[in-house]
Each structure stands twice: as C-alpha cells, then as structure tokens.
XYZ file of C-alpha atoms in Angstrom:
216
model
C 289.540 65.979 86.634
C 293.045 65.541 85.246
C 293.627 61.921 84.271
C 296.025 59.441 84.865
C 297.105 57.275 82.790
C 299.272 54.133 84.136
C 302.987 53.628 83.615
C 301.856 50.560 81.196
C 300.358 53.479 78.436
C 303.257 53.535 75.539
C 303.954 55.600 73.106
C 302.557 54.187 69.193
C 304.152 54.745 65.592
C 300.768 56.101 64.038
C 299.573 55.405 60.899
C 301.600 57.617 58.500
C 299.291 57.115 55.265
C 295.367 58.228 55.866
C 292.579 56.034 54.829
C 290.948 59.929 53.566
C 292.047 63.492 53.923
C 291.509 64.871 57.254
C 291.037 68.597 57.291
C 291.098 70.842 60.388
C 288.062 73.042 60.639
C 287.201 76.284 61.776
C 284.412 77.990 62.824
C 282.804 78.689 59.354
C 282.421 74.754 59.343
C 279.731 75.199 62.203
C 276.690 74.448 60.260
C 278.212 71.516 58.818
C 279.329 70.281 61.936
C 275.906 70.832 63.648
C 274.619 68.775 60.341
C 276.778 65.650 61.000
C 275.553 65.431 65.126
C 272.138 65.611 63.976
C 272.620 63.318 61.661
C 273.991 60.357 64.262
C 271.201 57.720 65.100
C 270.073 58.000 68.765
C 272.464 54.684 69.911
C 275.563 56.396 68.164
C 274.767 59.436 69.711
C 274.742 57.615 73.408
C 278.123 56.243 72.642
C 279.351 59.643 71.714
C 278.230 61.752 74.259
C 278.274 58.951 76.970
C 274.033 59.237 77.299
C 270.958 59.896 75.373
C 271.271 62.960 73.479
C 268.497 65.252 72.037
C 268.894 67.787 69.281
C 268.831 70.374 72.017
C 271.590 69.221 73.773
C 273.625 69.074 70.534
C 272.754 72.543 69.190
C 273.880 73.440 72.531
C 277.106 71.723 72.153
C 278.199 73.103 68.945
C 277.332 76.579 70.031
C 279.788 75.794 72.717
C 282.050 74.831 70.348
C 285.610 76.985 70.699
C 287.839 76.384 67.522
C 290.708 78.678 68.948
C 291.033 76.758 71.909
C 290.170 73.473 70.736
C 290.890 71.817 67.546
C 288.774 69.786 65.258
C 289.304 67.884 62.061
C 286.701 66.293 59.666
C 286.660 63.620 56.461
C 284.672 65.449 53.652
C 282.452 63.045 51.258
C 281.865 64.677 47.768
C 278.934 66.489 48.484
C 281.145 68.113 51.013
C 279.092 66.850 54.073
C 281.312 66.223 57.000
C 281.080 62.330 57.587
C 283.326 61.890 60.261
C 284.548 64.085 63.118
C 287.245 64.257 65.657
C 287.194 66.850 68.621
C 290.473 67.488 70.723
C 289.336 69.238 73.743
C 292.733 70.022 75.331
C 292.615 70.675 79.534
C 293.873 72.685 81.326
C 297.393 72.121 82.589
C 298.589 71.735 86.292
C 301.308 73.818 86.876
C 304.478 72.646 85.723
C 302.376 68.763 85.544
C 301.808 67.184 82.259
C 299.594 68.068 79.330
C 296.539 66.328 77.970
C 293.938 66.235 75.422
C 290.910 64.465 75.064
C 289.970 62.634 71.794
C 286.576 62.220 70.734
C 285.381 60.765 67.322
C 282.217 60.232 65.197
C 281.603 58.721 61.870
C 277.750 58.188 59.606
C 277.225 54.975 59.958
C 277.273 54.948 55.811
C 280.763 55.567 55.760
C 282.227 53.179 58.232
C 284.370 50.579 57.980
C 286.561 52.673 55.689
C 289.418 53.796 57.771
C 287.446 57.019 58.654
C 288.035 56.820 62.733
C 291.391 56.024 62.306
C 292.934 58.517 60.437
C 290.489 61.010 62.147
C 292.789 59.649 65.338
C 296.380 59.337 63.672
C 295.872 62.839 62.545
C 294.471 64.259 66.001
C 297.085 62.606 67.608
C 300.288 64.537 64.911
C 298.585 67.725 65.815
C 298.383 66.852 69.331
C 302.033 66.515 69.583
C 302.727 69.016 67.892
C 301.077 71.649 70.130
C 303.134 69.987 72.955
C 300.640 67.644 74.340
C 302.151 64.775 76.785
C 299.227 62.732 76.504
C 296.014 61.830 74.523
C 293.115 59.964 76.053
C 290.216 58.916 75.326
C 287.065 58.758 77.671
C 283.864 56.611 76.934
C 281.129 53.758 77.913
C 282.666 50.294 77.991
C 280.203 49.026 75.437
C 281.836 51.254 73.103
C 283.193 48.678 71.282
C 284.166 50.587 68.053
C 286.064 53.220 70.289
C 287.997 50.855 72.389
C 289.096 48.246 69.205
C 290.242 51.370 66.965
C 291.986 52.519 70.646
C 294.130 49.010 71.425
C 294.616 48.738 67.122
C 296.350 52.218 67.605
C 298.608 51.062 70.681
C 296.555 52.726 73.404
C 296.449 51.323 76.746
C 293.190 51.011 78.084
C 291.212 50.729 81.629
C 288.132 49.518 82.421
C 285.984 50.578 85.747
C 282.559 51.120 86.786
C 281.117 50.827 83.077
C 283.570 53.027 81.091
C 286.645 52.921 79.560
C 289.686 54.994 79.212
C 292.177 54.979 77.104
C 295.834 56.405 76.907
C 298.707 56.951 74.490
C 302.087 58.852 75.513
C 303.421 61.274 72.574
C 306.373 61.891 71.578
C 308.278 65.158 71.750
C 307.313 67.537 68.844
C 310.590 67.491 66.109
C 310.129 68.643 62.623
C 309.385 65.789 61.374
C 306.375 65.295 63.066
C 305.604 68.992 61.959
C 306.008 68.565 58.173
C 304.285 65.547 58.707
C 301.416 67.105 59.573
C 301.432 70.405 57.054
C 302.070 67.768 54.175
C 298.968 65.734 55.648
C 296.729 69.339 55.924
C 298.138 70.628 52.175
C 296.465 67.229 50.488
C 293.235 67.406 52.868
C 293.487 71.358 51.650
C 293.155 69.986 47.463
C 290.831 67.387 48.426
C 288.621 69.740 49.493
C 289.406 72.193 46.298
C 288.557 69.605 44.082
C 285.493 68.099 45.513
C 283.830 71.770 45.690
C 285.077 72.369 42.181
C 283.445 69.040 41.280
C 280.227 70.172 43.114
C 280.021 73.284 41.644
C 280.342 71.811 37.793
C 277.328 69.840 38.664
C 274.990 72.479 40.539
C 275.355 74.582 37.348
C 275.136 71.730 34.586
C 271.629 70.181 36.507
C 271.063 74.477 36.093
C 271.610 74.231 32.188
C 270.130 70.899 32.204
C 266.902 72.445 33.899
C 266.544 75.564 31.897
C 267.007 73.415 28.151
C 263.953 71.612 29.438
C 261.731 74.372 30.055
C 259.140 74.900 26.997
C-alpha cells in the first residue's frame, strides 16, 4: 500500500556529523547481517519486525534480502560485528506519483544510547535523496518508543492509529551537495572499516605467536 503522508510532514536539515561511520553493505555482508538479527532479544525483535519473530522467520528474511534493489547500511564495532542496521526498502512507484522508501533500523542493545540509530537514519535518509526519493517513512508499533523519539528528534511528522505509528519526512531535491555529502560520509565509513580489520588482524596473529611461544 503506498502511503500518505499529510501536508503537515516537512522537510529536516539532518544531522551532517555521524555519531559512527555508517557503511553501505552488500551482499558479502549477509552472514554478518544474519548474525546481528539473531542476535536481537525476542522484545527488540517484536518492535522490529512489528511481532514475535523466530530464527526461522529471520533466516528467511535475510535470504530475501535484495542489495541491488534495496539498500542497507551498518555501524561496525571493532571486532567488525555489525551492531546496528538500517534497511531502505524502496516501493514501487505509481506512475508519474511520488517516490518512497521505507526506513527500518536496529541496534544491540550494548551499543545504544550512542548515536547509533541516528546516524544509521541521517545517512539512509542522504542516500535516499539522492536516488530521487520524495519521501521516507517509517512504519512500526506505537509502543515503539525508541523509533518514534529518534523519528520527531529528526523532524519527522508522525501518526498514530489503531496501535502503530507512522512516520514521514519530505526530501529535498538531490544537488551535489547532498551527493558529495554522502561519498565523503561512505570514503570515512570505507577507512573505518580498513583500520578496524587491520587492527583485528594484528591481534588474531599476535594471540597466534602468543599461543605457539607457549607451547613446550
């Protein structure tokens, strides 16, 4: 069903400076996508999903998963386990009628309170504009509290009925500097990553040198 957002939804300056680097993934980030679901407590996954979830049903999801037609980004912690992830499922336009895409977000409940959810939605948002989307919303349970205060922090308007929540923001037109904007934002999430695998590979192989000095 194609939304519709009220004439109240404005558009929002988003945060220009990320709590963390948000990287987009690809497909080779399945299994460490599939990791961080699984990983959700069974109340976290409710909110996320909108009901009770089982491992099934996520395995299921991320097989689903299309990263050519979608787009997803993730924060990286140093063991380069995906900690928090955004999903913009983008639907399919009327003819000649606005474009939309739908935000979804997840964060470990260890690394909350850091930013995380909102810079996974400034930078969802960029790249949303940037591929010529009209509008991003946001669809969940009412008693999603954590969804709907990082929604109305970021300037989305929201609507309540029959239990859940929606939640709008109006982009801008893409210019270029939304564009660099975005590349500069992808090149520092690109070193983060560098250096954190660099810094977990020194450590795999000195706990290897470590190991083999202590063998008799």
């Amino acid at each position: 069903m194609t939304p519709t957002p009220s004439a109240a939804a404005r558009t929002t300056r988003l945060a220009p400076t990320p709590a963390a680097p948000v990287r987009e993934l690809d497909d080779s980030h399945g299994a460490a996508v599939l990791r961080h679901f699984l990983a959700l407590e069974a109340d976290d996954r409710h909110l996320r999903f909108g009901s009770p979830t089982s491992d099934t049903v996520i395995e299921r999801y991320v097989a689903n998963l299309d990263f050519s037609r979608d787009a997803l980004f993730g924060v990286f912690n140093d063991a380069l386990d995906l900690v928090g992830i955004a999903h913009l499922a983008y639907v399919p336009p009327a003819k000649d009628g606005p474009r939309f895409a739908e935000f979804g977000v997840s964060v470990l409940h260890d690394s909350r309170h850091r930013g995380l959810g909102a810079a996974l939605l400034a930078r969802a948002a960029v790249h949303a504009r940037n591929t010529h989307i009209d509008t991003l919303f946001v669809h969940c349970l009412a008693k999603n509290k954590a969804m709907m205060h990082l929604a109305q922090k970021l300037g989305m308007r929201v609507e309540f009925a029959y239990g859940d929540a929606d939640a709008y923001l109006i982009l801008p037109p893409v210019n270029a500097q939304s564009i660099l904007h975005e590349a500069s934002q992808e090149h520092m999430a690109d070193l983060d990553y560098a250096l954190k695998a660099n810094l977990k590979q020194s450590k795999q192989m000195w706990r290897w040198f470590y190991g083999m000095q202590s063998q008799p």
